[in-house]
Tab-separated table of C-alpha atoms and ligand atoms in Angstrom:
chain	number	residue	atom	x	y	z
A	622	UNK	CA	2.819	-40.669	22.519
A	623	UNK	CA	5.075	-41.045	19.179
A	624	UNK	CA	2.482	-41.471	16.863
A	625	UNK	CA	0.757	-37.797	17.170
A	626	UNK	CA	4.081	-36.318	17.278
A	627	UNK	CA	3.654	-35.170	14.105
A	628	UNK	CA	0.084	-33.230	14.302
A	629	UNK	CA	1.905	-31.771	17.790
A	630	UNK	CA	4.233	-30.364	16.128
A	631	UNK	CA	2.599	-29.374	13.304
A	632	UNK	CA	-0.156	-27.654	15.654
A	633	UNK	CA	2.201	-26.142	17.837
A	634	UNK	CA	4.043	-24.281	14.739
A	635	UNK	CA	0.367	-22.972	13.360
A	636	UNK	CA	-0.256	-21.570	16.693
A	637	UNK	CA	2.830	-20.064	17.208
A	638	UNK	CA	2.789	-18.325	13.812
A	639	UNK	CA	-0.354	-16.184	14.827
A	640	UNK	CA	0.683	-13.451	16.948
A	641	UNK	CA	3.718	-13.483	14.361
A	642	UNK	CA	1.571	-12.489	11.673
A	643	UNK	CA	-0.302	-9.991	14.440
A	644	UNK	CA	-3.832	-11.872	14.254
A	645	UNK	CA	-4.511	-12.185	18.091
A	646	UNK	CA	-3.907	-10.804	21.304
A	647	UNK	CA	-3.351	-12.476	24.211
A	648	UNK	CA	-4.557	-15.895	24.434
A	649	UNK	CA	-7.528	-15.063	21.791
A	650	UNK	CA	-7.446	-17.925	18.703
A	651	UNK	CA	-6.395	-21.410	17.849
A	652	UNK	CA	-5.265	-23.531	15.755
A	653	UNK	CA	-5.572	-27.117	15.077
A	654	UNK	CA	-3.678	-30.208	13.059
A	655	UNK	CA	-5.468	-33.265	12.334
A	656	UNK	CA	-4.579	-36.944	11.248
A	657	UNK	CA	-7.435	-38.607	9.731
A	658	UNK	CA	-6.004	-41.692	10.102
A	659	UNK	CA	-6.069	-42.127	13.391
A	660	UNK	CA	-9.168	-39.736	13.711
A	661	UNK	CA	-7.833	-37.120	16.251
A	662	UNK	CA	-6.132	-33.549	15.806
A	663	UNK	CA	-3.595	-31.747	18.056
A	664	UNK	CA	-5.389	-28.454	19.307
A	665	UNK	CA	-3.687	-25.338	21.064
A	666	UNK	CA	-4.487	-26.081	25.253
A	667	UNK	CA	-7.410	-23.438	26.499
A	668	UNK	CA	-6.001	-20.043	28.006
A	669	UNK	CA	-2.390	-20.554	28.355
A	670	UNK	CA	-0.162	-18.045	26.180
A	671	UNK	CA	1.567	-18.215	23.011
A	672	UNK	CA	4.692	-17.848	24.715
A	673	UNK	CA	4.439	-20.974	26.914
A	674	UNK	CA	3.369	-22.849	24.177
A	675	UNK	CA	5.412	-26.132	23.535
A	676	UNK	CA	4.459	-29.316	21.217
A	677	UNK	CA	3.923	-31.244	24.479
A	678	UNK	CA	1.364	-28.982	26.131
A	679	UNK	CA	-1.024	-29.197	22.373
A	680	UNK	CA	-3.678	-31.024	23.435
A	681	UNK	CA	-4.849	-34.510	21.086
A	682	UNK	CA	-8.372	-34.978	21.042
A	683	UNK	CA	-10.704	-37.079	18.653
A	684	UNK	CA	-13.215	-36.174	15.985
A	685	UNK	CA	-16.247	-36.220	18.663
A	686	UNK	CA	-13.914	-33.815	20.639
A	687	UNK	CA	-13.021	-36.388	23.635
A	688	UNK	CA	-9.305	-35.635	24.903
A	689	UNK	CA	-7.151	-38.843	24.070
A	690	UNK	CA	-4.095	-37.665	24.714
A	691	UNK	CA	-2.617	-34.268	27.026
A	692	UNK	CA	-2.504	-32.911	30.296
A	693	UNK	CA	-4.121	-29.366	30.090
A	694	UNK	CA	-7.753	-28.922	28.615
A	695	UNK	CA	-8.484	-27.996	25.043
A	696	UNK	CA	-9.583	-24.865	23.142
A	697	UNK	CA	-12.760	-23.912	24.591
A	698	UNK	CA	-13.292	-24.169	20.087
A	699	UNK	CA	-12.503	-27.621	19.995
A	700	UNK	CA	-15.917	-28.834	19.398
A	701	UNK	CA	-16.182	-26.670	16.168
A	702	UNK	CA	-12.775	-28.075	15.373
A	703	UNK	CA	-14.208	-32.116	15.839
A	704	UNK	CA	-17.105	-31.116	14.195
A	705	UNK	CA	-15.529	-29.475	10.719
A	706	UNK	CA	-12.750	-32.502	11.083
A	707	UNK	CA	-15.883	-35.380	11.087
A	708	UNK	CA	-17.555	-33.827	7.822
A	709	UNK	CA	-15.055	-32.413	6.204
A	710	UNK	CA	-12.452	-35.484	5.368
A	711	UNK	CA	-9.878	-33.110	2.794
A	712	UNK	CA	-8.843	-30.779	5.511
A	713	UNK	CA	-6.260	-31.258	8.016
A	714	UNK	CA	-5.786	-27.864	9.948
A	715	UNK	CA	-8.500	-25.085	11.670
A	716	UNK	CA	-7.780	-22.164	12.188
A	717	UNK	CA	-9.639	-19.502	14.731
A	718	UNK	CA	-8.370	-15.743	15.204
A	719	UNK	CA	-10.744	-12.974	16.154
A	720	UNK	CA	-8.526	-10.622	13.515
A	721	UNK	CA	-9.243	-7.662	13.428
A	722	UNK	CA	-10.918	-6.707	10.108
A	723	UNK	CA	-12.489	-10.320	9.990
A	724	UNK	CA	-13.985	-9.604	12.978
A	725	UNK	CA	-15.512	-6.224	12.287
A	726	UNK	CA	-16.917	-7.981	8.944
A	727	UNK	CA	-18.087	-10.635	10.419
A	728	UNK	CA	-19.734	-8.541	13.257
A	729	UNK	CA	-21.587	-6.294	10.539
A	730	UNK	CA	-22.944	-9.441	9.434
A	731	UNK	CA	-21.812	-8.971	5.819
A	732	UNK	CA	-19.965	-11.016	3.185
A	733	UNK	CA	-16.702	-9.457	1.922
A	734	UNK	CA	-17.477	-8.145	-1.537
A	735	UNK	CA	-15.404	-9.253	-4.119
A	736	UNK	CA	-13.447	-6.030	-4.625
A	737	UNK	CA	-10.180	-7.036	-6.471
A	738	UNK	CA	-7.802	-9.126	-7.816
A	739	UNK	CA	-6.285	-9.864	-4.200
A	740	UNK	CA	-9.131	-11.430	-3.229
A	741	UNK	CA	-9.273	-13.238	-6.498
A	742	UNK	CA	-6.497	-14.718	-6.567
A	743	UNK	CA	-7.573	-16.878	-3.786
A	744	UNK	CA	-11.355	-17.790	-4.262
A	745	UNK	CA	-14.308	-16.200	-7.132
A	746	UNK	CA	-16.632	-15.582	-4.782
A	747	UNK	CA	-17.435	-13.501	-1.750
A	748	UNK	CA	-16.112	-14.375	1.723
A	749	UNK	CA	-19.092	-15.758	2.826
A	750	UNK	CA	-20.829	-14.763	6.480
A	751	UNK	CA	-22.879	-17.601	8.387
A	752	UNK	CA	-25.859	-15.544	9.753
A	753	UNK	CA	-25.971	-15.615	13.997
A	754	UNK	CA	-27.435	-18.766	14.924
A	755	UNK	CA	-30.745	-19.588	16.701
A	756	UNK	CA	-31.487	-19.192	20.310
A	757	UNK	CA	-32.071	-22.743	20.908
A	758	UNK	CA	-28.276	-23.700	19.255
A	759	UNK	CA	-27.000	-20.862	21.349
A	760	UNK	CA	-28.105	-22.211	24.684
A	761	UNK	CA	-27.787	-26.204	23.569
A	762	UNK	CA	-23.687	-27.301	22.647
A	763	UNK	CA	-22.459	-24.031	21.737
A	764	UNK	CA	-18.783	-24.706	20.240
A	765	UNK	CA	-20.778	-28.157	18.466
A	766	UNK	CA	-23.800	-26.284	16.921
A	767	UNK	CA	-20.490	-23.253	15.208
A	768	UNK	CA	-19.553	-26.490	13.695
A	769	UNK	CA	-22.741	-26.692	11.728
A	770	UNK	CA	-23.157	-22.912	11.661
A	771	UNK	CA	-20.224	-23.048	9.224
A	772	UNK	CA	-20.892	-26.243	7.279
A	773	UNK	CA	-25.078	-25.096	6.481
A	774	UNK	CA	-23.511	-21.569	5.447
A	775	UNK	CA	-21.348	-23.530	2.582
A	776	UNK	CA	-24.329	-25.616	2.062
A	777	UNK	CA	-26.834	-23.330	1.579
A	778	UNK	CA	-24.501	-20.895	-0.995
A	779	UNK	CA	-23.596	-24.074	-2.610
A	780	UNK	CA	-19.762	-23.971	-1.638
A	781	UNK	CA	-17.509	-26.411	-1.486
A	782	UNK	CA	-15.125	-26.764	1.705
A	783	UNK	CA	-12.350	-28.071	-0.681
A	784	UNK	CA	-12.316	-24.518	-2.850
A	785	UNK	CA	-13.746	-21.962	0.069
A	786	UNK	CA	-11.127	-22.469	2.904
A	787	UNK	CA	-12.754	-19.225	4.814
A	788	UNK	CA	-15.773	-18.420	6.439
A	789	UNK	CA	-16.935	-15.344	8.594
A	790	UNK	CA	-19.520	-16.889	10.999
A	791	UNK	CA	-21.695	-13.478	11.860
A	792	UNK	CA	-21.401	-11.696	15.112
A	793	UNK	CA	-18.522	-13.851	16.154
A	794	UNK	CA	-15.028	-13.984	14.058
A	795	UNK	CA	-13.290	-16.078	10.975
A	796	UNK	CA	-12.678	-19.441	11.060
A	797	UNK	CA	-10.257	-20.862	7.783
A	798	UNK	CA	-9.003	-24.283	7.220
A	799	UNK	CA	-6.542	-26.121	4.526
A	800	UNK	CA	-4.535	-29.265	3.730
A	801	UNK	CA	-2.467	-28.660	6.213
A	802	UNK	CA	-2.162	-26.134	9.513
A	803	UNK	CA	0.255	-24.163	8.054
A	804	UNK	CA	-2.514	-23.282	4.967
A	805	UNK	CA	-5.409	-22.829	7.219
A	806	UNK	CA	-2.507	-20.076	9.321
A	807	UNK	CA	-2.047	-18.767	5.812
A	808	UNK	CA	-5.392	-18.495	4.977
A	809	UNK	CA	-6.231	-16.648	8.097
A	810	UNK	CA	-3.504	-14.110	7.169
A	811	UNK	CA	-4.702	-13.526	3.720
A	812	UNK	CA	-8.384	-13.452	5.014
A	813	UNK	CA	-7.616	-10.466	7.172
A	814	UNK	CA	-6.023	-8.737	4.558
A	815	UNK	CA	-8.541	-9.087	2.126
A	816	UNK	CA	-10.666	-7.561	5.106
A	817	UNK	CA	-9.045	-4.415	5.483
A	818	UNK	CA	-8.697	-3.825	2.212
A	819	UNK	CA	-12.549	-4.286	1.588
A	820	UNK	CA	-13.146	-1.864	4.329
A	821	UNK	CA	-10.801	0.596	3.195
A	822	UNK	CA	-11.969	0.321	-0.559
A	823	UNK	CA	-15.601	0.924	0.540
A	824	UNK	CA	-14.037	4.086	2.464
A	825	UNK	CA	-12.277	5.526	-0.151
A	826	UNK	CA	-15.527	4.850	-2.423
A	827	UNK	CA	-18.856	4.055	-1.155
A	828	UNK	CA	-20.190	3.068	-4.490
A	829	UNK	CA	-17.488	0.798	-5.439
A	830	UNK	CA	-18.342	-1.868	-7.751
A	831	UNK	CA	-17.454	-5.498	-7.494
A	832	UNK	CA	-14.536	-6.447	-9.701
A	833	UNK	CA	-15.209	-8.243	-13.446
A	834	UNK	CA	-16.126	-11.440	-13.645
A	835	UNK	CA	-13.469	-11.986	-16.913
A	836	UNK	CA	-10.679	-10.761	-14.211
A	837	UNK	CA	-11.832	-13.031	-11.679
A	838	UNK	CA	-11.507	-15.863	-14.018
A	839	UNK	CA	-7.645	-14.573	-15.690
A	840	UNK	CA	-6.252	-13.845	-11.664
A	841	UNK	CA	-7.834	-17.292	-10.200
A	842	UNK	CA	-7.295	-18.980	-13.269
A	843	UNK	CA	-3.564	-18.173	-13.481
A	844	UNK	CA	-2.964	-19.338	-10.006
A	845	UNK	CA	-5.242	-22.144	-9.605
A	846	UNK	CA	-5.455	-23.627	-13.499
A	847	UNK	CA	-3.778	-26.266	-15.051
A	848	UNK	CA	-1.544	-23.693	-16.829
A	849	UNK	CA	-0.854	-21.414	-13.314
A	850	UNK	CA	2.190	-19.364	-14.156
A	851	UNK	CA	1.827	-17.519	-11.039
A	852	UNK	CA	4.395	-16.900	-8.572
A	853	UNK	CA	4.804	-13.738	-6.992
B	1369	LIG	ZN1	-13.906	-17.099	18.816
């Protein structure tokens, strides 16, 4: 149908970009576009491979996760997907990987320290890391209940979705989002570098301290201010 076009395209280039920028393998993440005017997103179709991918085989589905549109079925994520798109109404791209370095944070259950100006030059805080959820969400609507996993996490640390566009949810992998698929792709990429850069930091030094709040505030500042002069 013409009028998702857009969010099919749009998802398909997200997806494609992943094993481009080396964050899965195999058929292992997704990525989603959404349109919150007509209430659905484009997702990546469950198990087929990056290289079959096409614009037409992106499945649309709505913001309670019913398919509306597409022959294949969804990301076996999708549910997380409806459930950050429903409550979150700035964002208009998911992404999923289970990156490497992400991944091993988020499987040591620990927030990525705030080590350096890399990191702060895209958020002042620590990446934060939803704790494992409860038996009874784990055995109830899995992919729904991740949904929430990630939204209490931000809750709870006081964080808000529109500044924090990544999340580790614990024992499990990163999920990052954005204004558009394309930033939530890019966000995924810069997550995992921050990663391994955290780990490696902490190798190099075991005692290493968190970087100064004044240079937090200069590097974020000159990005994300109303005077950014940043460019890189
Ligand atoms: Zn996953």
């Amino acid at each position: 149908m013409k009028k998702y076009q857009d969010i099919r395209d749009a998802a398909f280039e997200a997806n494609m970009q992943l094993p481009v920028l080396n964050l899965v393998l195999f058929t292992f993440g997704n990525v989603s576009a959404a349109d919150h005017s007509l209430q659905v997103f484009a997702i990546k179709p469950s198990g087929v491979a990056y290289s079959e991918l096409s614009p037409e085989k992106m499945v649309v589905v709505d913001f309670d996760g019913n398919t509306v549109d597409g022959e294949l079925r969804p990301s076996s994520d999708t549910k997380t997907h409806a459930v950050l798109y429903k409550n979150w109404p700035e964002i208009n791209g998911i992404a999923h990987t289970h990156s490497m370095y992400a991944t091993s944070w988020a499987q040591s259950l620990r927030d990525i320290p705030i080590y350096g100006t890399t990191h702060a030059d895209h958020l002042t805080v620590d990446i934060p890391c939803a704790p494992p959820m409860d038996d009874g969400s784990i055995n109830g609507d899995y992919e729904y209940e991740t949904g929430f996993q990630i939204i209490d996490c931000l809750t709870e640390k006081q964080l808000d979705y529109r500044e924090i566009e990544m999340i580790l949810v614990g024992s499990h992998a990163p999920f990052t989002w954005g204004k558009t698929a394309a930033k939530a792709v890019y966000n995924s990429a810069v997550l995992e570098t921050i990663a391994k850069m955290a780990l490696l930091t902490e190798q190099i030094n075991f005692e290493s301290q968190k970087i100064k709040e004044s240079l937090i505030r200069k590097h974020f500042e000159r990005k994300h201010g109303p005077d950014s002069y940043y460019g890189q």
